[in-house]
Coordinates of C-alpha atoms and ligand atoms in Angstrom, one line a residue:
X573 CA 0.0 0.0 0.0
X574 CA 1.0 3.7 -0.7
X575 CA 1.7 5.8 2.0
X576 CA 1.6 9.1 -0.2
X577 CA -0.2 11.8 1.4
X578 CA -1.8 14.5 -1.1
X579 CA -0.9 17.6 0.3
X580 CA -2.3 21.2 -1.2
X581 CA -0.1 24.3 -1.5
X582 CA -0.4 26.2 1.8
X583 CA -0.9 29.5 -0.2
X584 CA -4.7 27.9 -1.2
X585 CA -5.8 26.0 1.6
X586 CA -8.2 28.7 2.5
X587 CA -9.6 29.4 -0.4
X588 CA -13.2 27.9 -1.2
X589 CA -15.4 27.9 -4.2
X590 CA -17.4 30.7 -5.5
X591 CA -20.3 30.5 -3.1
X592 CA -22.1 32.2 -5.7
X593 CA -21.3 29.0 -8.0
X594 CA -22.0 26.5 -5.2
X595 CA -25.7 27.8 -4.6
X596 CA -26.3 27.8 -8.4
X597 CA -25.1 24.3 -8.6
X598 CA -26.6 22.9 -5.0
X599 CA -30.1 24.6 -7.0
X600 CA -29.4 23.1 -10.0
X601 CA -29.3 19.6 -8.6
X602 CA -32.1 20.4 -6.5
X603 CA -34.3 20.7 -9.9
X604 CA -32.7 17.8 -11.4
X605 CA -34.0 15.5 -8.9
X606 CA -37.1 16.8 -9.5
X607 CA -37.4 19.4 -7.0
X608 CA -39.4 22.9 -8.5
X609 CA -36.9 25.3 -7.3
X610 CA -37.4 29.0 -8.2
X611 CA -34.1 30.3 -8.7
X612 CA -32.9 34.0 -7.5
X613 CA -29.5 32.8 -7.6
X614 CA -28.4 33.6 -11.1
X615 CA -25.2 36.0 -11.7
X616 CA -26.3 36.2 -15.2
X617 CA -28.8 37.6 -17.8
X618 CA -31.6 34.8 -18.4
X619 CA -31.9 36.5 -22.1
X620 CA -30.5 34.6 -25.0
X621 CA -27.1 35.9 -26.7
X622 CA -28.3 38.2 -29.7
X623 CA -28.2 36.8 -33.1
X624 CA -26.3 39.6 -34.8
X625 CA -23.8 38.3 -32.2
X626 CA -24.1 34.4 -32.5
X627 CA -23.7 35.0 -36.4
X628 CA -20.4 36.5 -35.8
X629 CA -19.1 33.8 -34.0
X630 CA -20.6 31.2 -36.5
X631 CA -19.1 33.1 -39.2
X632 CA -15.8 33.2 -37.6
X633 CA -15.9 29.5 -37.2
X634 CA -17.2 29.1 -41.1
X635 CA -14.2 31.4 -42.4
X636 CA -11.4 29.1 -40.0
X637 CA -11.1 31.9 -37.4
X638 CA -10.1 29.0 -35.2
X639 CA -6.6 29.4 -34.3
X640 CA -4.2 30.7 -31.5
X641 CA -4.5 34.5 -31.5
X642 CA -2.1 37.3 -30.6
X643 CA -2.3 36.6 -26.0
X644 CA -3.9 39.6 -25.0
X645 CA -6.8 40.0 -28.3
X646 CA -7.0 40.5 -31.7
X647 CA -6.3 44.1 -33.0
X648 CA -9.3 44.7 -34.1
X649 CA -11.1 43.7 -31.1
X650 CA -9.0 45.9 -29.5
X651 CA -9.8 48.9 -31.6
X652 CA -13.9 48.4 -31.0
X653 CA -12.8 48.4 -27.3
X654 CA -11.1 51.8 -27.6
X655 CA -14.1 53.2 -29.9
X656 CA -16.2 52.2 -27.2
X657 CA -13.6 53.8 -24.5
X658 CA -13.9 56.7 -26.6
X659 CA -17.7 56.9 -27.7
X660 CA -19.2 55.9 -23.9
X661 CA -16.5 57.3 -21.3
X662 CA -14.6 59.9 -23.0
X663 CA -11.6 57.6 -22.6
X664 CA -8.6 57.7 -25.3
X665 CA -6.6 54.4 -25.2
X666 CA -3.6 52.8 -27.2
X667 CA -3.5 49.4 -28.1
X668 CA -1.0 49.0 -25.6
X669 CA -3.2 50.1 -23.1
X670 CA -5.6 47.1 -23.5
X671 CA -5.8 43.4 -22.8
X672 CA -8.9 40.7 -23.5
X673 CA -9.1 38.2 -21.2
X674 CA -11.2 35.5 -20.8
X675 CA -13.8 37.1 -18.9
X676 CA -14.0 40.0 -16.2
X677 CA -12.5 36.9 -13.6
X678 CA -9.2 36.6 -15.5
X679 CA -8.7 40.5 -15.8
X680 CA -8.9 40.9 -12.7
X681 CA -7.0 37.9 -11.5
X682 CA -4.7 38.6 -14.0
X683 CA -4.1 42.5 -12.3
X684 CA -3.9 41.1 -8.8
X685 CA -0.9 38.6 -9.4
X686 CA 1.1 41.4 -11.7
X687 CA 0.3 43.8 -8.9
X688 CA -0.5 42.7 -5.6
X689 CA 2.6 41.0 -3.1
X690 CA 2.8 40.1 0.5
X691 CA 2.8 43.4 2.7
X692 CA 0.5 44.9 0.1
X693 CA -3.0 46.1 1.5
X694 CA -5.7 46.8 -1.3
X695 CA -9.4 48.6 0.0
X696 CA -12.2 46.2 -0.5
X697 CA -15.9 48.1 0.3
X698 CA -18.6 45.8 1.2
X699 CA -20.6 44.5 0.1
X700 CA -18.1 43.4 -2.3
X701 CA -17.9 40.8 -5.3
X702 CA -17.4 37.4 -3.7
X703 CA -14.1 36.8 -6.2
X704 CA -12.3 40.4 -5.1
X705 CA -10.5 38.8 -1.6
X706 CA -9.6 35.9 -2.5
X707 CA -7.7 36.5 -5.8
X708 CA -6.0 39.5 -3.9
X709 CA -5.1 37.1 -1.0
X710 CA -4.3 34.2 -3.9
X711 CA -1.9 36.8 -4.7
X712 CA -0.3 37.2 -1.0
X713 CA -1.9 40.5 -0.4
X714 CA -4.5 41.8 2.2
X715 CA -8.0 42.5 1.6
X716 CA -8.7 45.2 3.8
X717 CA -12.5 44.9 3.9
X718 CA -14.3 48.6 4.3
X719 CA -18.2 48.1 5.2
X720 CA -20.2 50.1 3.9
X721 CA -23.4 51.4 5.4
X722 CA -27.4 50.8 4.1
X723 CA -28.1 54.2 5.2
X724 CA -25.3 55.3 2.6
X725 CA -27.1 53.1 0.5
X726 CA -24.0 51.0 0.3
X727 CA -21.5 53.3 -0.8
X728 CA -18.2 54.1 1.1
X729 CA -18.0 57.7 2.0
X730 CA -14.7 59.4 1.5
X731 CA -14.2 60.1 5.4
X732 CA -14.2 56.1 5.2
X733 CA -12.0 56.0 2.4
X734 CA -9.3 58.2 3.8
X735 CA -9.2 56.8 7.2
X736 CA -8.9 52.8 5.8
X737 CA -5.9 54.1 3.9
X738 CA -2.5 52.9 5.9
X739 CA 0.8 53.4 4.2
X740 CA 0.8 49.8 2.8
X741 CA -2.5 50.5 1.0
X742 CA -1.5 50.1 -2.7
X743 CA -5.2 50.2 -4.0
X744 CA -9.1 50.2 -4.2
X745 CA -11.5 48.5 -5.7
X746 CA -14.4 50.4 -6.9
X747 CA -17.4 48.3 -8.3
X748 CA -20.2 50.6 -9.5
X749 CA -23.0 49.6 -10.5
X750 CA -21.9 47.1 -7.8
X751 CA -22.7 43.4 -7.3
X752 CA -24.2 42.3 -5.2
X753 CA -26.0 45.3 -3.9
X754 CA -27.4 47.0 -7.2
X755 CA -26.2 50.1 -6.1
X756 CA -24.4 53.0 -7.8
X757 CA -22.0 56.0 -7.4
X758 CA -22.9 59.2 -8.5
X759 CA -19.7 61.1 -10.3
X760 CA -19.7 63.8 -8.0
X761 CA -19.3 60.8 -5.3
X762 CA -16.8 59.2 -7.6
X763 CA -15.0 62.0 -7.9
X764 CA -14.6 62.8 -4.1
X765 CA -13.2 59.5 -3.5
X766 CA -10.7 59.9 -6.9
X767 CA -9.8 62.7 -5.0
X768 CA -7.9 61.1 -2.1
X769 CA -6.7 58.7 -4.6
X770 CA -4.5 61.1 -6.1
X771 CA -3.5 63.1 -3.2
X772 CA -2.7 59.6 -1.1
X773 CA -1.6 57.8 -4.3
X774 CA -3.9 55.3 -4.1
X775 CA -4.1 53.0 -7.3
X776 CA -7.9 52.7 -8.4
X777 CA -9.5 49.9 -9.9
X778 CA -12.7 50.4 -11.3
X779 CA -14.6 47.6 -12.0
X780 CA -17.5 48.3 -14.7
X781 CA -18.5 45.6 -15.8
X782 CA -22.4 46.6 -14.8
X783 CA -22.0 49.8 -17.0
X784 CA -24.9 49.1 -19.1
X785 CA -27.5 48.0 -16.4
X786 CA -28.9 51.6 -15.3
X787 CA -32.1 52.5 -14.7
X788 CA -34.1 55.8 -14.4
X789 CA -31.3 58.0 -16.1
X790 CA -29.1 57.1 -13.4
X791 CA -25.7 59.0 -15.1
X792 CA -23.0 57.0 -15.6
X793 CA -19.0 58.3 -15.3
X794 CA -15.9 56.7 -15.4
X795 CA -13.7 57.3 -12.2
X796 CA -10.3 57.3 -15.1
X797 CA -12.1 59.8 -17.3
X798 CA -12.1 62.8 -14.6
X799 CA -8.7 63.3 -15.2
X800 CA -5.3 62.4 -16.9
X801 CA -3.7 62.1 -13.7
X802 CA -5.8 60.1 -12.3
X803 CA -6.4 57.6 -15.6
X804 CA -2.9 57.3 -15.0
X805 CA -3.3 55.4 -11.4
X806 CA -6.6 53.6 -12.3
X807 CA -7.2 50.2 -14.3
X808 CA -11.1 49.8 -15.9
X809 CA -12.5 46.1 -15.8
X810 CA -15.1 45.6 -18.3
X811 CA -16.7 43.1 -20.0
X812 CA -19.3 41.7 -22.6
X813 CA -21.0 39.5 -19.6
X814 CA -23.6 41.1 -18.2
X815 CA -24.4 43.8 -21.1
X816 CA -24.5 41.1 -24.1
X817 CA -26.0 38.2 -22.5
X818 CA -22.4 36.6 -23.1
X819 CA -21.1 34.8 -19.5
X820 CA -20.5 31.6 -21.1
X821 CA -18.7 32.9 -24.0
X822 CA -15.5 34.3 -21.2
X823 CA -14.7 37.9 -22.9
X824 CA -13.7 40.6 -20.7
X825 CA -11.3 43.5 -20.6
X826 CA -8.9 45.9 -18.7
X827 CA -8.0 49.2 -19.7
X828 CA -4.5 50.6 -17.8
X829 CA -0.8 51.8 -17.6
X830 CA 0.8 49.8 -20.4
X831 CA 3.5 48.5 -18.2
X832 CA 0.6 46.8 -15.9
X833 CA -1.2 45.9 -19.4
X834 CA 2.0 44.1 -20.5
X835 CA 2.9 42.8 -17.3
X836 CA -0.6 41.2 -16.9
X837 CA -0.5 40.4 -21.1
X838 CA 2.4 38.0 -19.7
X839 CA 0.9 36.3 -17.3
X840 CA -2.0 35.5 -19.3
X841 CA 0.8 34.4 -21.9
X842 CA 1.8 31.3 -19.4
X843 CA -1.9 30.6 -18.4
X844 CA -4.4 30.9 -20.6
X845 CA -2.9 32.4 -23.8
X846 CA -5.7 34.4 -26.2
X847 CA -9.3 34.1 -25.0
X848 CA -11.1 32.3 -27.2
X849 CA -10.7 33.5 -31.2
X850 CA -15.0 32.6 -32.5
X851 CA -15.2 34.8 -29.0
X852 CA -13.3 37.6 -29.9
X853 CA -15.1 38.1 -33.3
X854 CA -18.4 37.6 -31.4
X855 CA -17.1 40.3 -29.0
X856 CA -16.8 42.8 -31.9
X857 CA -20.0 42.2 -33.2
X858 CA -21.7 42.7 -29.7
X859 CA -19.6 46.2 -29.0
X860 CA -19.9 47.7 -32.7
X861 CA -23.1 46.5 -33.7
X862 CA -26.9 47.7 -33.1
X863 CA -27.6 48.1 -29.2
X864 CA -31.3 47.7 -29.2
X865 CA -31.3 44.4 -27.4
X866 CA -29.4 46.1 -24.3
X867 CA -32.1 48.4 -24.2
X868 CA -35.1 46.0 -24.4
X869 CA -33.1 43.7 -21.7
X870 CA -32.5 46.9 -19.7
X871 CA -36.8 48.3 -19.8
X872 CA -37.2 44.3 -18.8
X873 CA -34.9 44.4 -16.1
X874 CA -36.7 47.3 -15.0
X875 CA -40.3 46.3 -14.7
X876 CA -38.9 43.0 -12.7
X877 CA -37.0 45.4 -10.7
X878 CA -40.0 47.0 -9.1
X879 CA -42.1 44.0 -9.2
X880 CA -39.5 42.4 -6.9
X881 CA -38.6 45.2 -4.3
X882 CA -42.4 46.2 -4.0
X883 CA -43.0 42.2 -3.2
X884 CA -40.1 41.7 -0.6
X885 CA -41.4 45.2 0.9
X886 CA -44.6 43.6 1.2
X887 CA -43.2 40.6 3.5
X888 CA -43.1 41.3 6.9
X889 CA -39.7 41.6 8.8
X890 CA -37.5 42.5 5.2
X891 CA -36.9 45.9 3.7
X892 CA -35.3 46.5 0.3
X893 CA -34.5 49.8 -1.6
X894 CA -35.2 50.2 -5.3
X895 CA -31.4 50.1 -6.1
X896 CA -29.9 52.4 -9.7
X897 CA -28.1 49.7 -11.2
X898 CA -27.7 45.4 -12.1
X899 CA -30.1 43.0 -11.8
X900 CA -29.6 42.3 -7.9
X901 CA -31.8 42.9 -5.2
X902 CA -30.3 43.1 -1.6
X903 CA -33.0 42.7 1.1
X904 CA -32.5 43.7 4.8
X905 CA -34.0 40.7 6.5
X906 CA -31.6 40.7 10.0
X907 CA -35.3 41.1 11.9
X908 CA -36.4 37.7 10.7
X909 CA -32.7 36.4 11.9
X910 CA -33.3 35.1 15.9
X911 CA -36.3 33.5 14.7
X912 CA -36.7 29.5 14.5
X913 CA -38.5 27.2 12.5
X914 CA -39.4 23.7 13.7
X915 CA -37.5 24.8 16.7
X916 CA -33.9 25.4 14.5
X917 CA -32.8 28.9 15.1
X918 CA -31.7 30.7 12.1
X919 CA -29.2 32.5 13.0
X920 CA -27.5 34.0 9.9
X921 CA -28.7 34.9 6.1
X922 CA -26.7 31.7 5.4
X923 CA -28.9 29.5 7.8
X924 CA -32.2 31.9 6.5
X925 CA -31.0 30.9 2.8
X926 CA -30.6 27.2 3.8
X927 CA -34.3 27.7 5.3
X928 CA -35.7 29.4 2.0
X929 CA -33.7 26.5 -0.2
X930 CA -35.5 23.4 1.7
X931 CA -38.8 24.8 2.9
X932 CA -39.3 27.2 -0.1
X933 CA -37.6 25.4 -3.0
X934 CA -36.3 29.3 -3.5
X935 CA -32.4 29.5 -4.2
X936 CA -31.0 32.9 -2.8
X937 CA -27.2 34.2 -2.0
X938 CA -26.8 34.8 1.4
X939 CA -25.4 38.4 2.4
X940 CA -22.1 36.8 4.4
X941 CA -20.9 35.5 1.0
X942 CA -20.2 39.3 0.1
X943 CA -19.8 40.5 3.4
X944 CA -23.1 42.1 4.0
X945 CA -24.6 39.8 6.5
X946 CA -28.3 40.4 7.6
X947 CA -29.3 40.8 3.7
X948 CA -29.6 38.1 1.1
X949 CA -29.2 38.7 -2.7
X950 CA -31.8 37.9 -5.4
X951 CA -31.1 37.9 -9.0
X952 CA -33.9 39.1 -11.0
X953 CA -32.7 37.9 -13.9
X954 CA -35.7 35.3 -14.3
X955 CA -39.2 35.7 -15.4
X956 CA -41.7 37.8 -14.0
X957 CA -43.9 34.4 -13.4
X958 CA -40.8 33.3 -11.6
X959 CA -40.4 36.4 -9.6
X960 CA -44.2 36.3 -8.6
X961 CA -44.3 32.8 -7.3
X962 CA -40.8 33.1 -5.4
X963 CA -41.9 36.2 -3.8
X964 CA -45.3 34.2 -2.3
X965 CA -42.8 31.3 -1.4
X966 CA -40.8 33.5 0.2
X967 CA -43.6 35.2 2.1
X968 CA -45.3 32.2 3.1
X969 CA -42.0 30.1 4.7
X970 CA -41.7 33.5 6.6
X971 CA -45.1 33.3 8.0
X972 CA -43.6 30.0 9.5
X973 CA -40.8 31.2 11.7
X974 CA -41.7 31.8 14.7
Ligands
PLP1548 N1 -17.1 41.8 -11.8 C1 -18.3 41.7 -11.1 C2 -18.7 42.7 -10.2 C3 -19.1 40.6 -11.4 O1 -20.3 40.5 -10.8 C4 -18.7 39.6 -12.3 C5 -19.5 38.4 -12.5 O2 -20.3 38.0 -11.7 C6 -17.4 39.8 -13.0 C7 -16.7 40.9 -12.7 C8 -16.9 38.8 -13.9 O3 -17.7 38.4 -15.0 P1 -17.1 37.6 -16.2 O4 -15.9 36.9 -15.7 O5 -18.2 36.7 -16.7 O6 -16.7 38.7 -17.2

């Protein structure tokens, strides 16, 4: 008999899976055995990828655009992303100044192990994007988590800003429209906060992938365009996720200092190589082409919006805001926490999700998976059927604790 002993690398022991990822698979299993589980869990559009876009990629494939590709995107990808840099933010970028990656995840992943090293501290607000602390901690850094209050409807103040910053603070992440809270920064707020940046030379990262997912004429700004200073100390994240309907198709890009866009070009040159090339050419398509399915996704988005916060307003014991941006809602239910059902005592939005998954068959994220315990998060990226039944599951479990 062996007597090997598998042993993982220290540096990942405490990393777990995307508990984002676990609930939509321990859902997904739930409805393959059967179970009628109404699903809040989603990170992603349920709208089909547009056809102008899926003909791109077919044609790509048709014509033999099947082959490696230059590591950090095809030129002419590139050159849509800096028209749309230019066109939407008022953003002028070199080729040098851009990498594709495969997907938002890698981009950022991508930044924190050119970037981050042990000793570094990098600003985190929460609620925060489950991935952000572990790829900077996968990268030896500190997350340096900053909560951020409801009442500020989620957003970090620049008082808080300025007093997290320590002189091994080497950045902040700033994630507006934010996951998983829905809420947004107004550029006046943006600006405040870009202020410090510069004056405490603070890096900035500015994660926009949810650019596109606006409602009421909320305005939109990019922190990098206010100045060319500050574009100088800030790296955009963006993506065709979320806006095209795309997550399985693993586009995404960063817009930066060219010596962090080459040094993050390399180590995407010993991992993943190019993202995909049928992606790339899809990726064009979705950026250059007509925009008219954004904006039918976005007046859908809109309707379930208020459908779903008016409905968890109704239920007893939770509170929600009508939040600007995504396609998240982010209850307050801490007064239904304490309470017990069949004698359990739920204790925490993990246990009250638990709850909601078995007595509801309704799949929510709980709020400690982003650092914002006492809430959960519901995607509302399902139908409005969907979102009307959940909400009278969700009402009548709660009727049960006691
Ligand atoms: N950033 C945020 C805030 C997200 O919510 C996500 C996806 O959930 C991503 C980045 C990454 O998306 P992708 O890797 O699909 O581009």
């Amino acid at each position: 008999m062996s007597n090997y002993m598998l042993k993982l690398a220290k540096r990942i022991q405490d990393i777990k899976e995307s508990p984002t990822l676990a609930i939509a698979a321990k859902a997904k299993a739930m409805k393959a055995k059967g179970w009628d589980v109404i699903d809040f869990g989603a990170g992603e559009p349920d709208f089909d990828t547009p056809d102008n876009i899926k003909d791109a990629a077919i044609k790509a494939i048709m014509s033999g655009f099947t082959k490696y590709t230059a590591v950090g995107g095809i030129d002419e990808l590139k050159d849509a992303i800096i028209e749309k840099f230019k066109r939407d933010n008022n953003l002028a970028y070199t080729r040098e100044e851009i990498l594709v990656s495969c997907g938002g995840k890698q981009s950022f992943f991508n930044l924190a192990q050119a970037f981050f090293e042990k000793g570094n501290e990098v600003i985190i607000p929460a609620p925060y994007w489950v991935s952000y602390p572990p790829m900077v901690a996968i990268a030896g850094a500190t997350p340096i988590i900053l909560p951020a209050r409801e009442e500020d409807a989620f957003k970090i103040t620049p008082e808080q800003f300025s007093d997290a910053i320590t002189p091994a603070t080497k950045a902040v992440v700033i994630n507006s429209p934010s996951n998983p809270t829905g809420t947004a920064y107004l550029p006046e707020e943006l600006k405040a906060i870009a202020d410090i940046a510069v004056k405490k030379g603070i890096f900035i990262i500015s994660d926009e992938i949810y650019e596109k997912l606006l409602f009421d004429n909320h305005p939109f700004a990019s922190i990098a365009s206010f100045s060319e200073e500050l574009k100088r100390q800030t790296i955009v994240l963006n993506g065709v996720s979320k806006t095209y309907s795309m997550t399985g198709w693993r586009i995404g890009y960063a817009a930066g200092p060219k010596e962090l866009i080459k040094a993050m070009t390399n180590i995407q040159s010993q991992s993943t190589s190019n993202p995909t090339s049928i992606s790339q050419k899809a990726a064009i398509e979705a950026i250059k082409g007509p925009q008219n399915a954004v904006h039918n996704m976005v007046a859908e988005f809109d309707k379930r919006r208020k459908a779903i916060v008016n409905g968890l307003n109704a239920i007893k014991g939770v509170r929600c805001t009508l939040p600007p941006g995504t396609f998240y809602a982010f209850p307050n239910i801490s007064r239904l926490l304490k309470k017990r059902f069949n004698g359990k005592a739920i204790n925490s939005s993990g246990d009250f999700a638990e709850f909601l998954l078995e007595e509801a068959e309704v799949a929510v994220v709980p709020g400690e998976a982003f650092g914002g315990e006492g809430h959960i998060r519901l995607s509302y990226a399902t139908s409005m059927e969907n979102i009307k039944e959940g909400l009278k599951r969700i009402e009548d479990a709660v009727r049960k604790l006691e």
